[in-house]
Structures are given as C-alpha cells and as structure tokens.
Coordinates of C-alpha atoms in Angstrom, one line a residue:
M694 CA -37.8 20.8 11.2
R695 CA -34.1 20.7 10.2
P696 CA -31.9 18.5 12.5
S697 CA -29.3 20.2 14.6
G698 CA -25.7 20.2 13.6
R699 CA -24.9 17.8 16.4
L700 CA -27.5 15.4 15.3
T701 CA -26.4 15.6 11.7
T702 CA -22.8 14.8 12.8
S703 CA -24.0 11.9 14.9
L704 CA -26.0 10.5 12.0
Q705 CA -23.0 10.8 9.6
T706 CA -20.8 9.1 12.1
A707 CA -23.2 6.2 12.6
L708 CA -23.9 5.7 8.9
A709 CA -20.3 6.1 7.6
P710 CA -19.1 2.7 8.8
D711 CA -22.0 0.9 7.1
G712 CA -21.2 2.8 3.9
A713 CA -17.5 2.0 4.2
V714 CA -18.4 -1.7 4.8
R715 CA -20.6 -1.8 1.7
A716 CA -18.0 -0.1 -0.4
S717 CA -15.4 -2.5 0.8
L718 CA -17.6 -5.6 0.3
A719 CA -18.4 -4.5 -3.3
R720 CA -14.6 -5.0 -4.0
D721 CA -13.7 -7.8 -1.6
L722 CA -16.5 -10.1 -2.6
P723 CA -15.6 -10.5 -6.3
A724 CA -11.9 -10.6 -5.3
S725 CA -12.6 -13.5 -3.0
V726 CA -14.2 -15.5 -5.8
V727 CA -11.2 -14.9 -8.1
V728 CA -8.8 -16.0 -5.3
F729 CA -11.0 -19.1 -4.7
L730 CA -10.8 -20.1 -8.3
V731 CA -7.0 -19.6 -8.3
A732 CA -6.6 -21.5 -5.0
L733 CA -8.8 -24.5 -5.7
P734 CA -6.6 -26.3 -8.3
L735 CA -3.4 -25.2 -6.7
C736 CA -4.4 -26.5 -3.2
M737 CA -5.1 -29.9 -4.8
G738 CA -2.1 -30.0 -7.0
I739 CA 0.3 -29.1 -4.3
A740 CA -1.2 -31.7 -2.0
I741 CA -0.7 -34.4 -4.6
A742 CA 2.9 -33.1 -5.3
S743 CA 3.5 -33.4 -1.5
G744 CA 2.4 -37.0 -1.5
V745 CA -0.8 -36.4 0.5
P746 CA -4.5 -36.7 -0.4
P747 CA -5.8 -33.6 -2.1
E748 CA -8.4 -32.8 0.6
R749 CA -5.4 -32.1 3.0
G750 CA -4.3 -29.2 0.7
L751 CA -7.9 -27.8 0.7
I752 CA -8.0 -28.0 4.5
T753 CA -4.8 -25.9 4.6
G754 CA -6.4 -23.4 2.2
I755 CA -9.5 -23.1 4.5
V756 CA -7.3 -22.6 7.6
G757 CA -5.1 -20.1 5.7
G758 CA -8.1 -18.2 4.5
I759 CA -10.4 -18.1 7.5
V760 CA -8.1 -18.3 10.5
V761 CA -4.9 -16.7 9.2
G762 CA -6.9 -14.2 7.2
L763 CA -8.5 -12.9 10.4
L764 CA -5.2 -12.6 12.3
A765 CA -2.7 -11.7 9.6
G766 CA -0.4 -8.7 9.8
S767 CA -0.6 -8.5 6.0
P768 CA -4.3 -8.0 5.3
L769 CA -4.2 -8.6 1.6
Q770 CA -1.8 -11.6 1.6
V771 CA -3.4 -15.0 1.0
S772 CA -2.1 -18.0 2.9
G773 CA -2.3 -21.7 1.9
P774 CA -0.2 -24.7 0.8
A775 CA 2.8 -23.6 -1.1
A776 CA 4.7 -25.2 -4.0
G777 CA 7.9 -24.1 -2.2
L778 CA 7.3 -26.7 0.6
A779 CA 5.9 -29.5 -1.6
V780 CA 9.3 -31.1 -2.2
I781 CA 10.4 -31.2 1.4
V782 CA 7.0 -32.5 2.6
Y783 CA 7.0 -35.2 -0.1
G784 CA 10.5 -36.4 1.0
F785 CA 9.4 -36.4 4.6
V786 CA 6.2 -38.2 4.1
Q787 CA 7.9 -40.9 2.0
A788 CA 10.5 -41.4 4.7
H789 CA 8.5 -41.1 7.9
G790 CA 4.8 -41.4 6.9
L791 CA 1.9 -39.0 6.9
D792 CA 1.1 -39.5 10.6
A793 CA 4.5 -37.9 11.6
L794 CA 3.7 -34.7 9.7
G795 CA 1.1 -33.4 12.2
P796 CA 3.5 -33.1 15.2
V797 CA 6.2 -31.6 13.0
L798 CA 3.8 -28.8 11.9
V799 CA 2.6 -28.2 15.5
V800 CA 6.3 -27.6 16.6
A801 CA 6.9 -25.5 13.5
G802 CA 3.9 -23.4 14.3
L803 CA 5.0 -22.9 17.9
V804 CA 8.5 -21.8 16.7
Q805 CA 6.8 -19.2 14.5
L806 CA 4.6 -18.0 17.3
V807 CA 7.6 -17.6 19.6
A808 CA 9.6 -15.9 16.9
G809 CA 6.7 -13.4 16.3
A810 CA 6.4 -12.8 20.1
L811 CA 10.2 -12.1 20.3
R812 CA 9.8 -9.7 17.3
V813 CA 12.3 -11.4 15.1
G814 CA 10.1 -11.1 12.0
G815 CA 12.4 -8.4 10.5
W816 CA 15.4 -10.8 10.6
F817 CA 13.8 -13.1 8.0
R818 CA 13.8 -10.2 5.6
A819 CA 17.6 -10.1 6.0
I820 CA 18.0 -13.4 4.1
S821 CA 19.8 -12.5 0.8
P822 CA 17.5 -12.3 -2.2
A823 CA 20.1 -14.5 -4.0
V824 CA 19.5 -17.2 -1.5
V825 CA 15.7 -17.0 -1.5
H826 CA 15.4 -17.0 -5.3
G827 CA 18.0 -19.6 -5.7
M828 CA 16.1 -21.8 -3.2
L829 CA 12.8 -21.2 -5.1
A830 CA 14.5 -22.0 -8.4
G831 CA 15.9 -25.2 -7.1
I832 CA 12.4 -26.1 -5.8
G833 CA 10.9 -25.3 -9.1
I834 CA 13.3 -27.7 -10.9
L835 CA 12.5 -30.4 -8.4
I836 CA 8.8 -29.9 -9.0
V837 CA 9.2 -30.1 -12.7
L838 CA 11.3 -33.2 -12.5
A839 CA 8.7 -34.9 -10.3
Q840 CA 5.6 -33.8 -12.0
I841 CA 6.9 -34.9 -15.5
H842 CA 6.4 -38.5 -14.2
V843 CA 2.9 -37.7 -12.8
L844 CA 2.0 -36.4 -16.3
T845 CA 2.3 -40.0 -17.4
D846 CA 0.3 -41.4 -14.5
A847 CA 3.5 -42.7 -13.0
L848 CA 4.8 -42.2 -9.5
P849 CA 7.7 -39.7 -8.9
R850 CA 10.9 -40.9 -7.4
A851 CA 12.3 -40.0 -4.0
S852 CA 14.8 -37.4 -5.1
G853 CA 15.3 -34.9 -7.9
L854 CA 18.3 -36.7 -9.3
D855 CA 16.4 -40.0 -9.3
N856 CA 13.6 -38.3 -11.2
L857 CA 16.0 -36.8 -13.7
V858 CA 17.7 -40.2 -14.3
A859 CA 14.3 -41.9 -14.8
I860 CA 13.0 -39.4 -17.4
P861 CA 14.6 -41.2 -20.4
A862 CA 13.1 -44.5 -19.3
A863 CA 9.7 -42.9 -18.9
F864 CA 9.9 -41.4 -22.4
F865 CA 11.0 -44.8 -23.8
N866 CA 8.0 -46.5 -22.1
F867 CA 5.7 -43.9 -23.5
V868 CA 7.0 -44.2 -27.1
S869 CA 7.1 -48.0 -27.0
G870 CA 3.6 -48.2 -25.7
T871 CA 4.5 -49.8 -22.4
G872 CA 1.5 -49.3 -20.1
D873 CA -1.5 -47.1 -21.0
R874 CA 0.1 -43.7 -20.6
T875 CA -1.2 -41.9 -23.7
G876 CA -4.3 -40.5 -22.2
A877 CA -2.5 -39.0 -19.2
V878 CA 0.1 -37.3 -21.4
I879 CA -2.7 -35.9 -23.7
V880 CA -4.6 -34.5 -20.6
G881 CA -1.4 -33.0 -19.1
G882 CA -0.4 -31.5 -22.4
I883 CA -3.9 -30.0 -23.0
T884 CA -3.8 -28.5 -19.5
I885 CA -0.4 -26.8 -20.0
A886 CA -1.4 -25.5 -23.4
A887 CA -4.7 -24.2 -22.3
M888 CA -3.3 -22.5 -19.2
I889 CA -0.5 -20.7 -21.1
A890 CA -2.7 -19.8 -24.1
W891 CA -5.4 -18.4 -21.8
E892 CA -3.0 -16.2 -19.9
R893 CA -1.5 -14.8 -23.1
L894 CA -4.7 -14.4 -25.2
R895 CA -7.6 -13.9 -22.7
P896 CA -9.9 -10.9 -23.4
A897 CA -9.6 -8.0 -21.1
R898 CA -13.1 -8.5 -19.6
L899 CA -12.1 -12.0 -18.5
R900 CA -8.6 -11.1 -17.3
L901 CA -9.5 -12.2 -13.7
L902 CA -10.4 -15.8 -14.7
P903 CA -7.3 -17.7 -13.7
G904 CA -5.3 -19.7 -16.2
A905 CA -4.9 -22.6 -13.8
L906 CA -8.6 -23.1 -13.6
V907 CA -9.0 -22.9 -17.3
G908 CA -6.3 -25.5 -17.7
V909 CA -7.9 -27.9 -15.2
L910 CA -11.3 -27.5 -16.9
A911 CA -9.8 -28.2 -20.3
G912 CA -7.9 -31.3 -19.1
S913 CA -11.0 -32.6 -17.3
L914 CA -13.3 -32.1 -20.3
V915 CA -10.9 -33.8 -22.7
A916 CA -10.5 -36.8 -20.3
G917 CA -14.3 -37.0 -19.7
F918 CA -15.6 -36.6 -23.2
G919 CA -12.7 -38.6 -24.7
D920 CA -13.4 -41.4 -22.2
L921 CA -9.6 -41.5 -21.5
A922 CA -8.2 -44.1 -19.1
V923 CA -6.4 -41.8 -16.7
K924 CA -6.0 -41.5 -12.9
R925 CA -8.3 -39.1 -11.2
V926 CA -8.3 -37.5 -7.8
A927 CA -9.3 -40.0 -5.2
V928 CA -12.0 -38.6 -3.0
P929 CA -13.0 -40.5 0.2
E930 CA -16.7 -40.9 1.0
A931 CA -16.3 -38.7 4.1
L932 CA -13.9 -35.9 3.2
F933 CA -13.1 -35.0 6.8
S934 CA -12.9 -38.6 8.1
G935 CA -9.1 -38.6 7.8
L936 CA -8.7 -35.5 9.9
A937 CA -7.9 -36.3 13.5
L938 CA -5.5 -35.3 16.3
P939 CA -2.1 -37.0 15.9
A940 CA -1.8 -40.3 17.8
A941 CA 0.3 -40.6 20.9
E942 CA 3.0 -42.6 19.1
S943 CA 3.3 -39.7 16.6
W944 CA 3.9 -37.3 19.4
A945 CA 6.6 -39.6 20.8
R946 CA 8.6 -39.3 17.6
L947 CA 9.3 -35.6 18.5
A948 CA 12.2 -37.1 20.6
E949 CA 13.9 -38.0 17.3
A950 CA 16.5 -35.4 16.3
E951 CA 15.6 -35.8 12.6
I952 CA 12.0 -34.9 13.3
L953 CA 12.8 -31.8 15.3
V954 CA 15.2 -30.6 12.6
M955 CA 12.4 -31.0 10.0
A956 CA 10.2 -28.9 12.2
L957 CA 12.8 -26.1 12.4
V958 CA 13.4 -26.3 8.6
I959 CA 9.7 -25.9 7.8
A960 CA 9.4 -23.1 10.3
V961 CA 12.3 -21.1 8.9
I962 CA 11.5 -21.7 5.2
A963 CA 7.7 -21.1 5.7
S964 CA 8.5 -17.9 7.7
A965 CA 10.9 -16.5 5.1
E966 CA 8.6 -17.3 2.2
S967 CA 5.6 -15.7 4.0
L968 CA 7.4 -12.5 5.0
L969 CA 9.1 -12.1 1.6
S970 CA 5.7 -12.6 0.0
A971 CA 4.2 -10.0 2.3
A972 CA 6.9 -7.5 1.4
A973 CA 6.1 -8.1 -2.3
V974 CA 2.4 -7.6 -1.6
D975 CA 3.1 -4.3 0.1
R976 CA 4.6 -3.1 -3.2
M977 CA 1.4 -3.9 -5.1
H978 CA -1.0 -1.6 -3.1
D979 CA -1.2 1.6 -1.2
G980 CA -3.1 0.2 1.8
P981 CA -1.8 -0.6 5.3
R982 CA 1.8 -1.9 5.5
T983 CA 2.6 -5.4 6.8
Q984 CA 3.1 -5.9 10.5
F985 CA 5.8 -8.6 10.1
N986 CA 5.8 -9.9 13.7
R987 CA 2.0 -10.2 13.7
E988 CA 2.1 -11.9 10.3
L989 CA 4.7 -14.4 11.6
G990 CA 2.5 -15.2 14.7
A991 CA -0.6 -15.7 12.5
Q992 CA 1.3 -18.1 10.2
G993 CA 2.4 -20.0 13.4
I994 CA -1.2 -20.3 14.6
G995 CA -2.2 -21.5 11.1
N996 CA 0.5 -24.2 11.0
L997 CA -0.3 -25.3 14.5
I998 CA -3.9 -25.8 13.5
C999 CA -2.9 -27.6 10.3
G1000 CA -0.7 -29.9 12.3
L1001 CA -3.5 -30.8 14.7
A1002 CA -5.9 -31.4 11.7
G1003 CA -3.4 -33.5 9.7
A1004 CA -3.2 -31.0 6.9
L1005 CA -0.3 -29.5 4.9
P1006 CA 2.0 -26.7 6.1
M1007 CA 1.1 -23.2 4.9
T1008 CA 2.9 -20.0 3.9
G1009 CA 1.8 -16.7 2.5
V1010 CA 1.7 -17.3 -1.3
I1011 CA 2.5 -14.7 -3.8
V1012 CA 0.4 -16.1 -6.7
R1013 CA -2.9 -16.0 -4.8
S1014 CA -1.9 -12.8 -3.0
S1015 CA -1.2 -11.0 -6.3
A1016 CA -4.5 -12.3 -7.7
N1017 CA -6.2 -10.9 -4.6
V1018 CA -4.7 -7.4 -5.1
Q1019 CA -5.2 -7.3 -8.8
A1020 CA -8.9 -8.3 -8.4
G1021 CA -9.4 -5.2 -6.3
A1022 CA -9.4 -6.4 -2.7
V1023 CA -9.2 -3.7 -0.1
S1024 CA -9.4 -5.6 3.2
R1025 CA -8.8 -9.0 4.9
A1026 CA -12.5 -9.8 4.2
A1027 CA -11.5 -11.1 0.7
T1028 CA -9.0 -13.5 2.1
V1029 CA -11.5 -14.8 4.8
M1030 CA -14.3 -15.2 2.2
H1031 CA -12.0 -17.2 -0.2
G1032 CA -11.4 -19.7 2.6
T1033 CA -15.2 -19.8 3.2
W1034 CA -15.8 -20.6 -0.5
I1035 CA -13.3 -23.5 -0.3
L1036 CA -15.1 -24.9 2.7
A1037 CA -18.5 -24.6 1.0
F1038 CA -17.1 -26.3 -2.0
L1039 CA -15.8 -29.2 0.0
L1040 CA -19.2 -29.6 1.8
A1041 CA -21.5 -29.1 -1.2
L1042 CA -19.6 -30.3 -4.3
P1043 CA -17.0 -32.9 -3.3
W1044 CA -18.0 -35.2 -6.2
L1045 CA -16.5 -32.6 -8.7
L1046 CA -13.0 -33.4 -7.3
A1047 CA -13.3 -37.0 -8.5
L1048 CA -13.7 -35.7 -12.1
V1049 CA -10.2 -34.1 -12.1
P1050 CA -7.3 -36.1 -13.7
T1051 CA -4.1 -36.1 -11.6
A1052 CA -2.2 -35.4 -14.9
S1053 CA -4.1 -32.2 -15.2
L1054 CA -3.0 -31.0 -11.7
A1055 CA 0.5 -32.1 -12.6
G1056 CA 0.4 -29.9 -15.7
I1057 CA -0.4 -26.9 -13.5
L1058 CA 2.5 -27.7 -11.3
V1059 CA 4.9 -28.1 -14.2
V1060 CA 4.1 -24.6 -15.3
T1061 CA 4.4 -23.3 -11.7
G1062 CA 7.7 -25.0 -11.2
W1063 CA 9.0 -23.8 -14.6
R1064 CA 8.2 -20.2 -13.5
L1065 CA 9.9 -20.7 -10.1
A1066 CA 13.0 -21.9 -11.9
S1067 CA 13.2 -18.9 -14.2
P1068 CA 16.7 -17.5 -14.5
A1069 CA 15.2 -13.9 -14.6
H1070 CA 16.2 -13.3 -11.0
A1071 CA 19.7 -14.5 -11.5
L1072 CA 20.1 -12.2 -14.6
H1073 CA 18.7 -9.3 -12.5
L1074 CA 21.2 -10.0 -9.7
Q1075 CA 24.1 -10.3 -12.2
A1076 CA 23.2 -7.1 -14.1
R1077 CA 22.9 -5.0 -10.9
Y1078 CA 25.3 -6.6 -8.4
G1079 CA 27.8 -8.6 -10.4
W1080 CA 28.7 -12.3 -11.0
L1081 CA 29.5 -13.1 -7.4
T1082 CA 25.9 -12.4 -6.3
A1083 CA 24.6 -14.4 -9.2
A1084 CA 27.0 -17.2 -8.3
I1085 CA 25.3 -17.4 -4.8
W1086 CA 21.9 -17.9 -6.6
L1087 CA 23.4 -20.6 -8.8
A1088 CA 25.2 -22.4 -5.9
T1089 CA 22.0 -22.4 -3.8
M1090 CA 19.9 -23.7 -6.6
A1091 CA 22.3 -26.4 -7.6
T1092 CA 22.7 -27.6 -4.0
V1093 CA 18.9 -27.8 -3.4
V1094 CA 18.6 -30.0 -6.5
A1095 CA 21.6 -32.2 -6.0
V1096 CA 21.5 -32.6 -2.2
D1097 CA 18.5 -31.2 -0.3
L1098 CA 16.7 -28.0 0.6
L1099 CA 18.3 -27.4 4.0
T1100 CA 21.8 -27.9 2.7
G1101 CA 21.1 -25.6 -0.2
V1102 CA 19.8 -22.8 2.0
L1103 CA 22.7 -23.2 4.4
T1104 CA 25.2 -23.1 1.5
G1105 CA 23.7 -19.9 0.2
L1106 CA 23.7 -18.3 3.7
A1107 CA 27.4 -19.3 4.2
L1108 CA 28.4 -17.8 0.8
S1109 CA 26.5 -14.6 1.6
L1110 CA 28.4 -14.3 4.9
I1111 CA 31.7 -14.9 3.1
Q1112 CA 30.7 -12.2 0.5
A1113 CA 30.0 -9.8 3.4
L1114 CA 33.3 -10.4 5.3
P1115 CA 35.4 -7.8 3.3
S1116 CA 32.7 -5.2 3.9
L1117 CA 32.5 -5.9 7.7
R1118 CA 36.1 -5.0 8.1
K1119 CA 35.2 -1.5 7.0
G1120 CA 33.2 -0.9 10.2
R1121 CA 29.7 -1.5 11.5
L1122 CA 26.9 0.5 9.9
R1123 CA 25.9 3.6 11.8
I1124 CA 22.7 5.6 11.1
E1125 CA 22.3 9.2 12.2
H1126 CA 19.0 11.0 11.9
A1127 CA 19.6 14.7 11.2
A1128 CA 18.2 17.7 9.2
A1129 CA 19.7 18.5 5.9
P1130 CA 22.0 21.5 6.5
E1131 CA 21.3 23.3 3.2
V1132 CA 17.5 22.5 3.1
P1133 CA 15.9 23.3 6.5
G1134 CA 13.1 20.9 7.5
V1135 CA 14.2 18.0 5.2
P1136 CA 15.1 14.8 7.1
E1137 CA 18.5 13.3 6.3
L1138 CA 19.8 9.8 7.2
R1139 CA 23.5 9.8 7.3
L1140 CA 24.9 6.3 6.7
S1141 CA 28.5 5.4 7.7
G1142 CA 30.4 2.2 7.8
A1143 CA 29.3 -1.0 5.9
A1144 CA 25.7 -1.8 5.3
T1145 CA 25.2 -5.6 5.0
F1146 CA 22.3 -8.0 5.5
L1147 CA 23.4 -8.3 9.2
Q1148 CA 22.3 -4.8 9.8
L1149 CA 19.2 -4.9 7.6
P1150 CA 16.6 -4.9 10.5
S1151 CA 18.0 -1.7 12.0
L1152 CA 18.3 0.0 8.6
T1153 CA 14.7 -1.0 7.7
A1154 CA 13.4 0.5 11.0
A1155 CA 15.3 3.7 10.4
L1156 CA 13.9 4.2 6.9
E1157 CA 10.4 3.5 8.0
R1158 CA 10.6 6.1 10.8
T1159 CA 11.2 8.9 8.2
P1160 CA 8.1 11.0 7.5
A1161 CA 6.1 10.1 4.3
G1162 CA 5.0 12.6 1.7
G1163 CA 8.0 14.9 1.6
E1164 CA 11.7 14.7 0.6
V1165 CA 14.1 12.4 2.4
R1166 CA 17.8 12.5 1.9
L1167 CA 20.3 9.6 2.2
A1168 CA 23.8 10.9 2.9
T1169 CA 26.6 8.6 1.8
D1170 CA 29.7 10.7 2.7
N1171 CA 31.0 8.0 5.0
L1172 CA 29.3 4.9 3.6
A1173 CA 32.1 2.5 2.9
A1174 CA 30.2 -0.5 1.5
I1175 CA 26.6 -1.7 0.8
D1176 CA 25.5 -5.2 -0.2
H1177 CA 22.8 -6.3 -2.5
T1178 CA 20.4 -7.3 0.3
C1179 CA 20.3 -3.7 1.6
L1180 CA 20.2 -2.3 -1.9
E1181 CA 17.1 -4.4 -2.7
M1182 CA 15.4 -3.3 0.5
I1183 CA 16.2 0.4 0.0
G1184 CA 15.1 0.2 -3.6
D1185 CA 11.7 -1.3 -2.6
W1186 CA 11.3 1.3 0.1
A1187 CA 12.1 4.2 -2.2
S1188 CA 9.7 2.9 -4.9
R1189 CA 6.9 2.6 -2.4
R1190 CA 7.6 6.1 -1.0
S1191 CA 7.9 7.6 -4.4
A1192 CA 4.5 6.2 -5.3
G1193 CA 3.1 8.0 -2.3
G1194 CA 4.5 11.4 -3.3
S1195 CA 7.9 11.4 -1.5
R1196 CA 11.2 12.3 -3.2
I1197 CA 14.2 10.3 -2.2
A1198 CA 17.6 11.8 -2.9
V1199 CA 21.1 10.3 -2.4
V1200 CA 23.5 13.0 -1.5
G1201 CA 27.2 13.3 -0.5
G1202 CA 30.0 11.0 -1.1
S1203 CA 31.1 9.3 -4.3
G1204 CA 32.4 6.0 -5.5
V1205 CA 30.8 2.5 -5.7
P1206 CA 28.5 2.6 -2.6
H1207 CA 27.1 6.0 -3.6
D1208 CA 26.5 5.0 -7.2
R1209 CA 24.9 1.7 -6.3
L1210 CA 22.6 3.3 -3.8
A1211 CA 21.6 6.1 -6.2
A1212 CA 20.9 3.4 -8.9
A1213 CA 18.8 1.4 -6.5
V1214 CA 16.7 4.4 -5.5
A1215 CA 16.2 5.5 -9.1
A1216 CA 15.3 2.0 -10.4
P1217 CA 11.6 1.1 -10.7
A1218 CA 10.2 -1.7 -8.5
H1219 CA 10.8 -5.2 -10.0

C-alpha cells in the first residue's frame, strides 16, 4: 500500500534533519582535523612567546573551541590564543607574575560580556583599519625581535627596543661559539625553511596540511635524530595540576589601577581583533553572517573561563578561521570538534609535547610575526586613500614598538580623529531610505553630510537593511566627505552583496567623495 501524502511529508520532515546533519558532518569533521593541526603548534608557540607554560595556551584553545564555539555569533570563526596579545601578556607576566593574569582576564571577560549586552559590538568595527593594521604590524615586529633570541635558546628581553639592541650581542655570541647555541639555530632555521617551502610547493592533494605543523615536525625530527642539545617544551607530570582558581591575594590586586587598566586594554584589543576577524571570515563564505554582539559576549565568557582556569586570553583568530573555511566547514561543529581534539591530545599524548624544541616553536612565530608586520596593508592604504592614512598606520606601528601597545593604539585613534575633524565640519552624516525615482522598486540610500568612522555603526545598519539579491543604489548628490574606514566597510559590503547576485550602483553627485565611493564599490575584496 502506498503511503498517504501526509505520511510521506511527515517522513521527509523527520528524515531531512538527519540527512542535513550527516552532510554537514561529512564536511565539518575533516575541517576540524585541519584546524586542530593548525592550532596545536600555534597554541604552544604563542604560550611560550607570552611567557607562560605551553599547556596554558592549549587550555585556551580548548575553551575557545568547545565553549566559545558553541556560543559564538560567528559560527565559522575559530577562537584561541592570539599572537596579537602575546607581547602585552609577556610584559604583564614579567612585571606582575602569572598569578595576576587570572583576575585580569576575568575582568576583561566581564567587560566584553557587558559590552555585548549593551550592543556596542558594532562600534569596535569603527576602529580605523590603519590603526588596526598598524597595531598588528607593531606586534609582529615585537614578536620577531623577541623570538630571534628564543631561536638561539636564549631568553627574550622585557621590551622590543631591548631585544633589538641585544641582537648584535646574540649574533656575536653565536659566531664566537659562546654557549651551545648551534643546535637551536639549526632547528629554528629548518623549521622556518620547511614551513615556507611547504606552503609554496605542497601538492594540491595535500594543500590542507598546514605549514606550521610541517615546520614543527621537521625541526623536531632534526633535533631528535641529530641528537642536538636544544631546549624542549617542559611538560609537567600532571598537565592540569597548575590550573586552579586565582588565590585571594591575586583578586585583591584588582584594587591596583595598573591591573584594572590592563584588563581594559586586553578587553578592547581582544574585542577589536575578534570582531575584525569575524568580519573577514564573513567575506570568505556565503553562510550566516556574524552577530557581532553575540560574538562579543561569547568571547567574554571564554576569557572569563580562561581567567578562572589560569590560561591565556583568547580572541577570534584569522589564521585558524581561514583554515576552517578553506577546509570546507559549514557549521560551528567544526570549531567545537577541533577543541575536542586538542583536549583528547592533552589527555592521551602529552609525552609528544616534550619532543618539541622551543626553537622550533619560535621559528613558527618568527614567520607569523613577519607576516603581521608586512607593509602590504600600508601600501594598500596609501594607494587608495593617500599618504595621510598610511602615516597613521606608520605612527601606530612605530609607537607600539617604541613605547607600548596601549600608547600606540591611542596614538592611532587620536590621529584618526584629527584626520576626521575637517570632514566633521561639513555636517553630520544623514541617511535617507527611498526608492530610485527613475527605476521604480529599486531601493536607494541617499547619503548627505560627512561619513566618518564616528557614524560607521549607523551606516552599517542602514546598508544591512537593504534587500539582498537585487539592485541597490547609493546616491551621493549631497555627500560632502567620506573617510577610509567607511569606504573599507562599504567596499566589503558591496563585495559580499555582489557575490550573492546583487548589483550596487553609485549614482548622483560628482567630485572626490563620489569617485572614492564608486572605486570602493567596484574594487574586489582584499
């Protein structure tokens, strides 16, 4: 007997979710393994660069994968310890001790939670790209300067300038044979060479095997088979023995102004990096868009847990996130499973960590820092927006290296505000939703006044409210000025909409604002 139409429909409804889950799992499972292989060496290397034991970085990776992965507003973003915070954490741990880090992260996490609840996630996107990339470039330089010393099995100095000044002495000691440093330099050099060579020459069928893992394997094998006298990762007998709630005296230090300032610095930088990374991940796939306030709250919960567990701070990280997307992940299951694999590794194979030379992890971070410090972003800013915008990048980078991270970011923000002042005198940005007069049914956003980073949240919301799939017009008849932060955001939005079949047209007006907006809409995503 043939089933009735109603029964057939019921059966299809009941079976469809299982089929969807199986299809999703078929893509998420291999993607989770790829991200795990990328995350493992980076979690350990960033922990060592931060001046903490490597297992603390792995704990952050577990929390970022399992807890934040379940709660995140950006389902395909991967969270964990970030190179961008390694420098600031290292300086803090050297000055105040590892025990003081836990309460700082708890406060930072609470700040992120409150910020998410107050729906201020969009404001972090208003930070100028010149400031963000200048900050990351400065951090990259500091990482390279510090890890060059670790490449020789020496300890890095307290500041970037001290590390720079000490490099000639380290080179002289190596050449003169002072101390047994040759093995570490060989291991670090092999790691860097293997990582770069693999990323450039790997066959297509092995494209998902990460270069960082290949570099660590190469360095570890050379150290092991060559019986080289090098420092290796110190693994405690009980990996989780050092994880405990902060002591009462550590909580009492929250009364110190310097400790509270550090909590706010970590909260702001981690939030900005996470949300900018999430925006970048959105450009890589066609799935659900990021819910920025939810993502901010999830990051806050993750940092709060890491603070209670004595681990490292976390952010959303673009390297692991892009690996996740490129490996074919379609849901948050890939992120959650990658955290599960890290946990399983820590429980089942901790002895493998003791085989890894610290110089090999330093080699990975030298490459990572070098890429962060790339001037490509500055050249892009100069070519599209002029020397003044590129100068903000340079000033931010130089101040981060010469002074500290907070001063560098504040310098960049102050220069961005000064750059925006002439535009602000031309009137506040006004956005009017209307229908195009000559093309019935086509939505048109009429922009008037000055569009600066100060109005970016409202401009973003207005653009996102436009219908997808058809034509959208941006009218610039009365647009007096537009800065590079708004142009970058509109360019990303237009690129994403164009990939979905929409057509974005810039109409009306003439002059610099019109031409710059038209160029941003026409340019491919970068």
